[in-house]
Amino acid sequence: MDGDALTPDALRELRAPRSYPAVSLTMPTHRRDPRSEQDGVRLRNLLAQGVRRLEADSDVSRTARGAVRQQLDRAVAEVDTRRSLDGLLILADSGEHSVWYLPRTVPEAVVLSDTYLTRNLVAATAQSHPYWVLGVSADRATLWSGGGESLHEHTGDGFPMTPPPSEWDVEREERVGDTPSTFRDEETRRFLRSVDSAVATVLARRPRPLYVVGLAPALALLEQAGDAATRQAAGRLVKGGFTEGPAPVLLRELRPLLDQHARRERTEVLARLDAAKSRRAFAAGLDEVWESVREKRVELVALEEHFNVTVRVDDGHLLPVEDAAVAWPDVRDDLVDELVEAALDSGAEVVFLPDGSLAERGRIAAVLRY
């Protein structure tokens, strides 16, 4: 699965307690690179390491070991290296498995616990800048879920939507005596009001920037007929024929709007950081931000797209690992992902910015609530 498939319901399910052992395998991968051929070898080695861990754990019964091994084998067999991004996450217990392709590098690790490891998945999803796209016409509306280089149609929450057939038949033309203008017809207005209401429900459950796509009359009528949901769209693409995609073409047409929104977001976030610094509600650098997140004092965390660092914890503070060959105690090689997940769990906003945006702030900074 791609990271943008991580719905709140799916995340709650993944975080639910499970019968021990719930196995999480993570490893970095390569996108269409000669090194991607090595990913298959590394994955088999990682699987072997996981199997050895299962066999060596006296708390794992023979039955459970066999069931988990079967699920891991199935998961590894499903991995498609053609879909590889920057990281791979495999989750398996005695009854199920899932494979996630992540647009963010992750460490190579095997974790056995009574819950799945989700921090890498949560951080990768946040980094992909997820968004919604609403395609509208007079008689059809589709919703698309996007993030990073991925875009696919969202089928659920009432979408795709069409007007009730009884209101869109030949009898209407006979009653009126003529075909009314498509975008002035009251039935179209009612339909678009229902579309706006459905989008508002989706945004309430999964807040993301929304982009609307359609002909100018449809977009104008949608704005008039609806409430705040579509009026507050992050961008509008005035083109028809996209209610059915296809996704690659729609994504290409949206790219200027997505880039424009990213530039606007960067400017706004940097301004918020400057304002927070002036009123002394500001933290910068990994150590300061980590401490603030742990205290649940953070309103906004901003970090660079590829910021990642291996650290060790010493007396509650984070120190860089000076020598990777030394077996330092309490080393965290995905602490940035852990920080992102903790910040989101505390209700903070997390924004990834282009590399270099926070060079003078330690590559990560935060606006504090107090």
Coordinates of C-alpha atoms in Angstrom, one line a residue:
M1 CA 0.0 0.0 0.0
D2 CA 1.1 3.6 -0.5
G3 CA 1.3 5.9 2.5
D4 CA -1.7 7.9 1.5
A5 CA -3.9 4.8 2.1
L6 CA -3.3 5.4 5.8
T7 CA -6.7 6.5 7.0
P8 CA -7.4 7.3 10.7
D9 CA -9.4 4.1 10.9
A10 CA -6.6 2.1 9.3
L11 CA -4.0 3.7 11.7
R12 CA -6.2 2.8 14.8
E13 CA -6.4 -0.7 13.6
L14 CA -2.6 -1.0 13.1
R15 CA -2.0 0.4 16.6
A16 CA -4.4 -2.0 18.3
P17 CA -2.9 -4.4 20.7
R18 CA -2.1 -7.8 19.2
S19 CA -1.1 -11.3 20.3
Y20 CA 2.6 -11.5 20.7
P21 CA 4.5 -11.4 18.4
A22 CA 3.5 -8.7 16.0
V23 CA 6.4 -8.4 13.6
S24 CA 7.5 -5.1 11.9
L25 CA 10.2 -5.2 9.3
T26 CA 11.6 -1.9 7.9
M27 CA 14.3 -1.3 5.3
P28 CA 15.5 1.4 3.0
T29 CA 14.8 0.9 -0.7
H30 CA 15.7 2.5 -4.0
R31 CA 13.6 4.1 -6.7
R32 CA 14.3 2.7 -10.2
D33 CA 18.0 2.7 -9.5
P34 CA 20.6 0.0 -10.3
R35 CA 20.8 -0.5 -6.6
S36 CA 17.2 -1.5 -6.5
E37 CA 18.3 -5.0 -7.7
Q38 CA 20.0 -5.3 -4.3
D39 CA 16.7 -4.6 -2.5
G40 CA 15.5 -8.2 -3.1
V41 CA 18.6 -9.7 -1.5
R42 CA 18.4 -7.3 1.5
L43 CA 14.8 -8.2 1.9
R44 CA 15.5 -11.9 2.0
N45 CA 18.3 -11.3 4.5
L46 CA 15.9 -9.2 6.7
L47 CA 13.3 -12.0 6.5
A48 CA 15.9 -14.5 7.6
Q49 CA 16.8 -12.2 10.5
G50 CA 13.2 -12.0 11.5
V51 CA 12.8 -15.8 11.4
R52 CA 15.9 -16.2 13.6
R53 CA 14.4 -13.7 16.1
L54 CA 11.2 -15.7 16.2
E55 CA 13.0 -19.0 16.7
A56 CA 15.2 -17.7 19.5
D57 CA 12.3 -16.1 21.4
S58 CA 11.1 -18.5 24.1
D59 CA 7.9 -16.6 24.6
V60 CA 6.7 -17.5 21.1
S61 CA 5.0 -20.9 20.8
R62 CA 5.6 -23.3 18.0
T63 CA 2.1 -22.7 16.6
A64 CA 2.5 -18.9 16.7
R65 CA 5.9 -19.1 15.2
G66 CA 4.7 -21.1 12.2
A67 CA 1.6 -18.8 11.7
V68 CA 3.7 -15.6 11.8
R69 CA 6.3 -17.1 9.5
Q70 CA 3.6 -18.0 7.0
Q71 CA 2.3 -14.4 7.0
L72 CA 5.8 -13.0 6.6
D73 CA 6.5 -15.3 3.6
R74 CA 3.3 -14.2 2.0
A75 CA 4.1 -10.5 2.6
V76 CA 7.6 -10.8 1.1
A77 CA 6.2 -12.6 -1.9
E78 CA 3.8 -9.7 -2.5
V79 CA 6.6 -7.1 -2.5
D80 CA 6.8 -5.5 -6.0
T81 CA 10.2 -3.8 -6.4
R82 CA 8.7 -1.8 -9.4
R83 CA 6.7 0.1 -6.8
S84 CA 9.7 0.8 -4.6
L85 CA 10.0 4.3 -3.1
D86 CA 12.5 5.2 -0.3
G87 CA 11.4 2.7 2.3
L88 CA 9.6 -0.5 2.8
L89 CA 7.5 -1.6 5.9
I90 CA 6.1 -5.1 6.3
L91 CA 3.7 -5.8 9.2
A92 CA 2.7 -9.3 10.1
D93 CA 1.1 -11.3 13.0
S94 CA -0.3 -14.8 13.2
G95 CA -3.5 -13.8 11.2
E96 CA -2.6 -11.1 8.7
H97 CA 0.0 -9.1 6.9
S98 CA 0.4 -5.8 5.0
V99 CA 3.1 -4.2 2.8
W100 CA 3.7 -0.4 2.7
Y101 CA 5.8 1.5 0.3
L102 CA 7.1 4.7 1.9
P103 CA 8.3 7.9 0.3
R104 CA 10.8 8.4 3.2
T105 CA 13.9 6.4 4.1
V106 CA 13.7 4.2 7.1
P107 CA 16.3 2.2 9.0
E108 CA 16.8 -1.5 8.5
A109 CA 15.2 -3.2 11.6
V110 CA 13.2 -6.1 12.9
V111 CA 10.8 -5.4 15.8
L112 CA 8.8 -8.0 17.7
S113 CA 6.2 -6.6 20.0
D114 CA 2.5 -6.7 21.0
T115 CA 1.8 -3.8 18.6
Y116 CA 3.0 -2.8 15.1
L117 CA 5.7 -0.2 14.6
T118 CA 3.8 2.8 13.0
R119 CA 6.1 5.8 13.4
N120 CA 7.8 5.4 10.0
L121 CA 4.5 5.0 8.3
V122 CA 3.0 8.0 10.0
A123 CA 6.0 10.2 9.2
A124 CA 6.2 9.1 5.6
T125 CA 2.5 9.8 5.2
A126 CA 2.9 13.3 6.6
Q127 CA 5.9 14.0 4.3
S128 CA 3.9 13.0 1.2
H129 CA 1.8 16.2 1.6
P130 CA -1.6 14.4 1.2
Y131 CA -4.4 16.3 -0.5
W132 CA -7.9 15.8 -2.1
V133 CA -9.0 16.6 -5.6
L134 CA -12.7 17.1 -6.4
G135 CA -13.7 16.7 -10.1
V136 CA -17.1 18.1 -10.9
S137 CA -19.4 18.4 -13.9
A138 CA -23.2 18.9 -14.1
D139 CA -24.0 15.3 -13.6
R140 CA -21.0 13.7 -11.9
A141 CA -18.5 14.3 -9.1
T142 CA -15.4 12.2 -8.3
L143 CA -13.0 12.5 -5.4
W144 CA -9.3 11.7 -5.7
S145 CA -6.7 11.0 -3.0
G146 CA -3.2 12.3 -3.7
G147 CA 0.2 12.4 -2.0
G148 CA 3.7 12.8 -3.4
E149 CA 3.6 11.2 -6.9
S150 CA 0.5 9.1 -6.1
L151 CA -3.0 9.9 -7.1
H152 CA -6.0 7.5 -7.2
E153 CA -9.7 7.7 -7.2
H154 CA -11.4 7.6 -3.8
T155 CA -14.4 5.3 -3.9
G156 CA -16.2 5.7 -0.6
D157 CA -18.0 8.3 1.5
G158 CA -20.7 8.5 -1.3
F159 CA -18.2 9.0 -4.2
P160 CA -18.4 8.9 -7.1
M161 CA -21.7 10.9 -7.0
T162 CA -24.4 11.3 -9.6
P163 CA -27.8 13.0 -9.3
P164 CA -30.8 10.7 -8.6
P165 CA -31.9 9.2 -12.0
S166 CA -35.5 10.2 -11.5
E167 CA -34.6 13.9 -11.6
W168 CA -32.4 13.5 -14.8
D169 CA -34.7 11.8 -17.3
V170 CA -36.5 12.8 -20.5
E171 CA -39.7 13.8 -18.6
R172 CA -38.0 16.9 -17.3
E173 CA -37.5 18.1 -20.8
E174 CA -41.1 17.4 -21.7
R175 CA -42.3 19.3 -18.5
V176 CA -40.3 22.4 -19.2
G177 CA -40.8 22.3 -23.0
D178 CA -37.1 23.0 -23.5
T179 CA -33.8 21.9 -22.1
P180 CA -32.7 24.4 -19.4
S181 CA -29.1 25.6 -19.2
T182 CA -27.2 22.8 -17.6
F183 CA -25.5 25.0 -15.0
R184 CA -28.6 27.0 -14.1
D185 CA -30.9 24.1 -13.6
E186 CA -32.1 23.9 -10.0
E187 CA -31.5 20.1 -10.0
T188 CA -27.9 20.8 -10.8
R189 CA -27.7 23.2 -7.8
R190 CA -29.2 20.6 -5.5
F191 CA -26.7 18.0 -6.8
L192 CA -23.7 20.3 -6.2
R193 CA -24.9 21.2 -2.8
S194 CA -24.9 17.5 -1.9
V195 CA -21.4 17.2 -3.4
D196 CA -20.2 20.0 -1.2
S197 CA -21.8 18.5 1.9
A198 CA -20.1 15.1 1.1
V199 CA -16.7 16.8 0.7
A200 CA -17.2 18.6 4.0
T201 CA -17.8 15.3 5.7
V202 CA -14.6 13.8 4.2
L203 CA -12.5 16.9 5.2
A204 CA -13.8 16.8 8.8
R205 CA -12.6 13.2 9.1
R206 CA -9.4 13.6 7.1
P207 CA -8.3 17.3 6.9
R208 CA -6.2 18.0 3.8
P209 CA -5.8 20.7 1.2
L210 CA -8.6 20.4 -1.4
Y211 CA -8.3 21.2 -5.1
V212 CA -11.4 21.4 -7.3
V213 CA -11.4 20.7 -11.1
G214 CA -14.0 21.4 -13.7
L215 CA -15.4 23.8 -16.2
A216 CA -15.8 27.4 -15.1
P217 CA -19.7 27.3 -14.9
A218 CA -19.5 24.2 -12.8
L219 CA -17.0 25.6 -10.4
A220 CA -18.9 28.9 -10.1
L221 CA -22.2 27.1 -9.4
L222 CA -20.4 24.8 -6.9
E223 CA -19.1 27.8 -5.0
Q224 CA -22.5 29.5 -5.0
A225 CA -24.4 26.3 -4.0
G226 CA -22.0 25.0 -1.3
D227 CA -20.9 26.1 2.1
A228 CA -17.3 26.5 3.3
A229 CA -15.9 23.2 2.1
T230 CA -15.3 24.0 -1.6
R231 CA -15.1 27.8 -1.1
Q232 CA -11.9 27.3 0.9
A233 CA -10.2 25.2 -1.8
A234 CA -6.4 25.5 -2.0
G235 CA -6.6 25.7 -5.8
R236 CA -8.9 25.5 -8.8
L237 CA -8.1 23.9 -12.1
V238 CA -10.5 25.3 -14.7
K239 CA -10.7 22.4 -17.2
G240 CA -13.4 19.9 -18.0
G241 CA -13.2 16.2 -18.7
F242 CA -11.3 15.2 -15.6
T243 CA -14.1 13.6 -13.5
E244 CA -12.8 10.2 -14.8
G245 CA -9.1 11.1 -14.7
P246 CA -7.0 9.4 -15.9
A247 CA -4.9 9.8 -12.7
P248 CA -1.5 10.5 -14.4
V249 CA -2.9 13.2 -16.7
L250 CA -4.9 14.8 -13.8
L251 CA -1.7 14.8 -11.6
R252 CA 0.3 16.4 -14.4
E253 CA -2.3 19.2 -14.8
L254 CA -2.4 19.7 -11.1
R255 CA 1.3 20.0 -10.6
P256 CA 1.5 23.8 -11.0
L257 CA -1.2 24.2 -8.4
L258 CA 0.5 21.8 -6.0
D259 CA 3.8 23.6 -6.4
Q260 CA 2.1 27.0 -5.9
H261 CA 0.5 25.7 -2.7
A262 CA 3.9 24.3 -1.4
R263 CA 5.6 27.7 -2.0
R264 CA 2.7 29.5 -0.2
E265 CA 2.9 27.0 2.7
R266 CA 6.6 27.5 3.0
T267 CA 6.3 31.3 3.2
E268 CA 3.5 31.1 5.8
V269 CA 5.3 28.5 8.0
L270 CA 8.5 30.6 8.0
A271 CA 6.5 33.7 9.0
R272 CA 4.9 31.7 11.9
L273 CA 8.3 30.6 13.1
D274 CA 9.7 34.2 13.0
A275 CA 6.6 35.5 14.9
A276 CA 7.0 32.7 17.5
K277 CA 10.6 33.5 17.9
S278 CA 9.8 37.2 18.6
R279 CA 7.4 36.3 21.3
R280 CA 9.7 33.6 22.8
A281 CA 7.4 30.7 21.9
F282 CA 10.0 29.0 19.7
A283 CA 12.2 25.9 19.7
A284 CA 14.9 25.0 17.2
G285 CA 17.2 22.0 16.7
L286 CA 16.4 18.4 17.3
D287 CA 17.1 18.4 21.1
E288 CA 14.9 21.4 21.9
V289 CA 12.1 20.3 19.6
W290 CA 12.1 16.8 20.9
E291 CA 11.9 18.0 24.5
S292 CA 9.0 20.3 23.7
V293 CA 7.1 17.5 21.8
R294 CA 7.6 15.2 24.8
E295 CA 6.1 17.9 27.0
K296 CA 3.1 18.3 24.5
R297 CA 3.9 22.0 24.2
V298 CA 4.1 22.1 20.4
E299 CA 1.6 23.8 18.1
L300 CA 3.6 23.4 14.9
V301 CA 6.7 21.4 13.9
A302 CA 8.5 22.3 10.7
L303 CA 11.3 20.1 9.4
E304 CA 13.2 19.6 6.2
E305 CA 12.1 16.9 3.8
H306 CA 15.1 14.7 4.2
F307 CA 16.1 15.5 7.7
N308 CA 17.2 12.3 9.5
V309 CA 19.9 11.7 12.0
T310 CA 21.0 8.9 14.2
V311 CA 21.3 10.0 17.8
R312 CA 21.8 8.5 21.3
V313 CA 19.9 9.5 24.4
D314 CA 22.1 10.7 27.2
D315 CA 20.5 12.0 30.5
G316 CA 17.4 12.9 28.6
H317 CA 19.2 14.8 25.8
L318 CA 19.9 13.8 22.3
L319 CA 23.5 13.5 21.1
P320 CA 24.7 12.7 17.6
V321 CA 26.4 9.3 17.2
E322 CA 30.0 10.2 16.7
D323 CA 31.2 6.8 15.5
A324 CA 28.8 4.3 13.9
A325 CA 31.2 1.5 14.6
V326 CA 30.8 1.9 18.4
A327 CA 28.0 0.1 20.2
W328 CA 26.5 3.2 21.8
P329 CA 23.7 2.6 24.3
D330 CA 20.2 3.7 23.6
V331 CA 20.7 4.6 19.9
R332 CA 17.7 5.9 17.9
D333 CA 18.2 5.8 14.2
D334 CA 14.6 6.9 13.4
L335 CA 14.0 9.4 16.2
V336 CA 12.8 12.0 13.7
D337 CA 10.0 9.7 12.6
E338 CA 9.2 9.1 16.3
L339 CA 9.1 12.8 16.9
V340 CA 6.7 13.4 14.0
E341 CA 4.3 10.7 15.2
A342 CA 4.4 12.0 18.8
A343 CA 3.7 15.6 17.6
L344 CA 0.8 14.5 15.5
D345 CA -0.6 12.4 18.4
S346 CA -0.5 15.5 20.6
G347 CA -2.6 17.5 18.1
A348 CA 0.3 19.5 16.6
E349 CA 0.6 20.4 13.0
V350 CA 3.6 18.9 11.1
V351 CA 4.9 20.5 7.9
F352 CA 7.8 19.3 5.8
L353 CA 9.7 22.0 3.9
P354 CA 12.3 21.7 1.1
D355 CA 15.8 21.0 2.2
G356 CA 17.7 24.1 3.1
S357 CA 14.6 26.0 4.3
L358 CA 15.6 25.6 8.0
A359 CA 19.4 25.6 7.6
E360 CA 19.8 28.4 10.2
R361 CA 17.3 26.7 12.6
G362 CA 19.0 23.3 12.9
R363 CA 16.8 21.8 10.1
I364 CA 13.9 21.5 12.5
A365 CA 11.9 24.1 14.4
A366 CA 8.7 24.5 16.3
V367 CA 6.1 27.0 17.4
L368 CA 5.2 26.4 21.0
R369 CA 1.8 26.8 22.6
Y370 CA 3.3 28.3 25.7

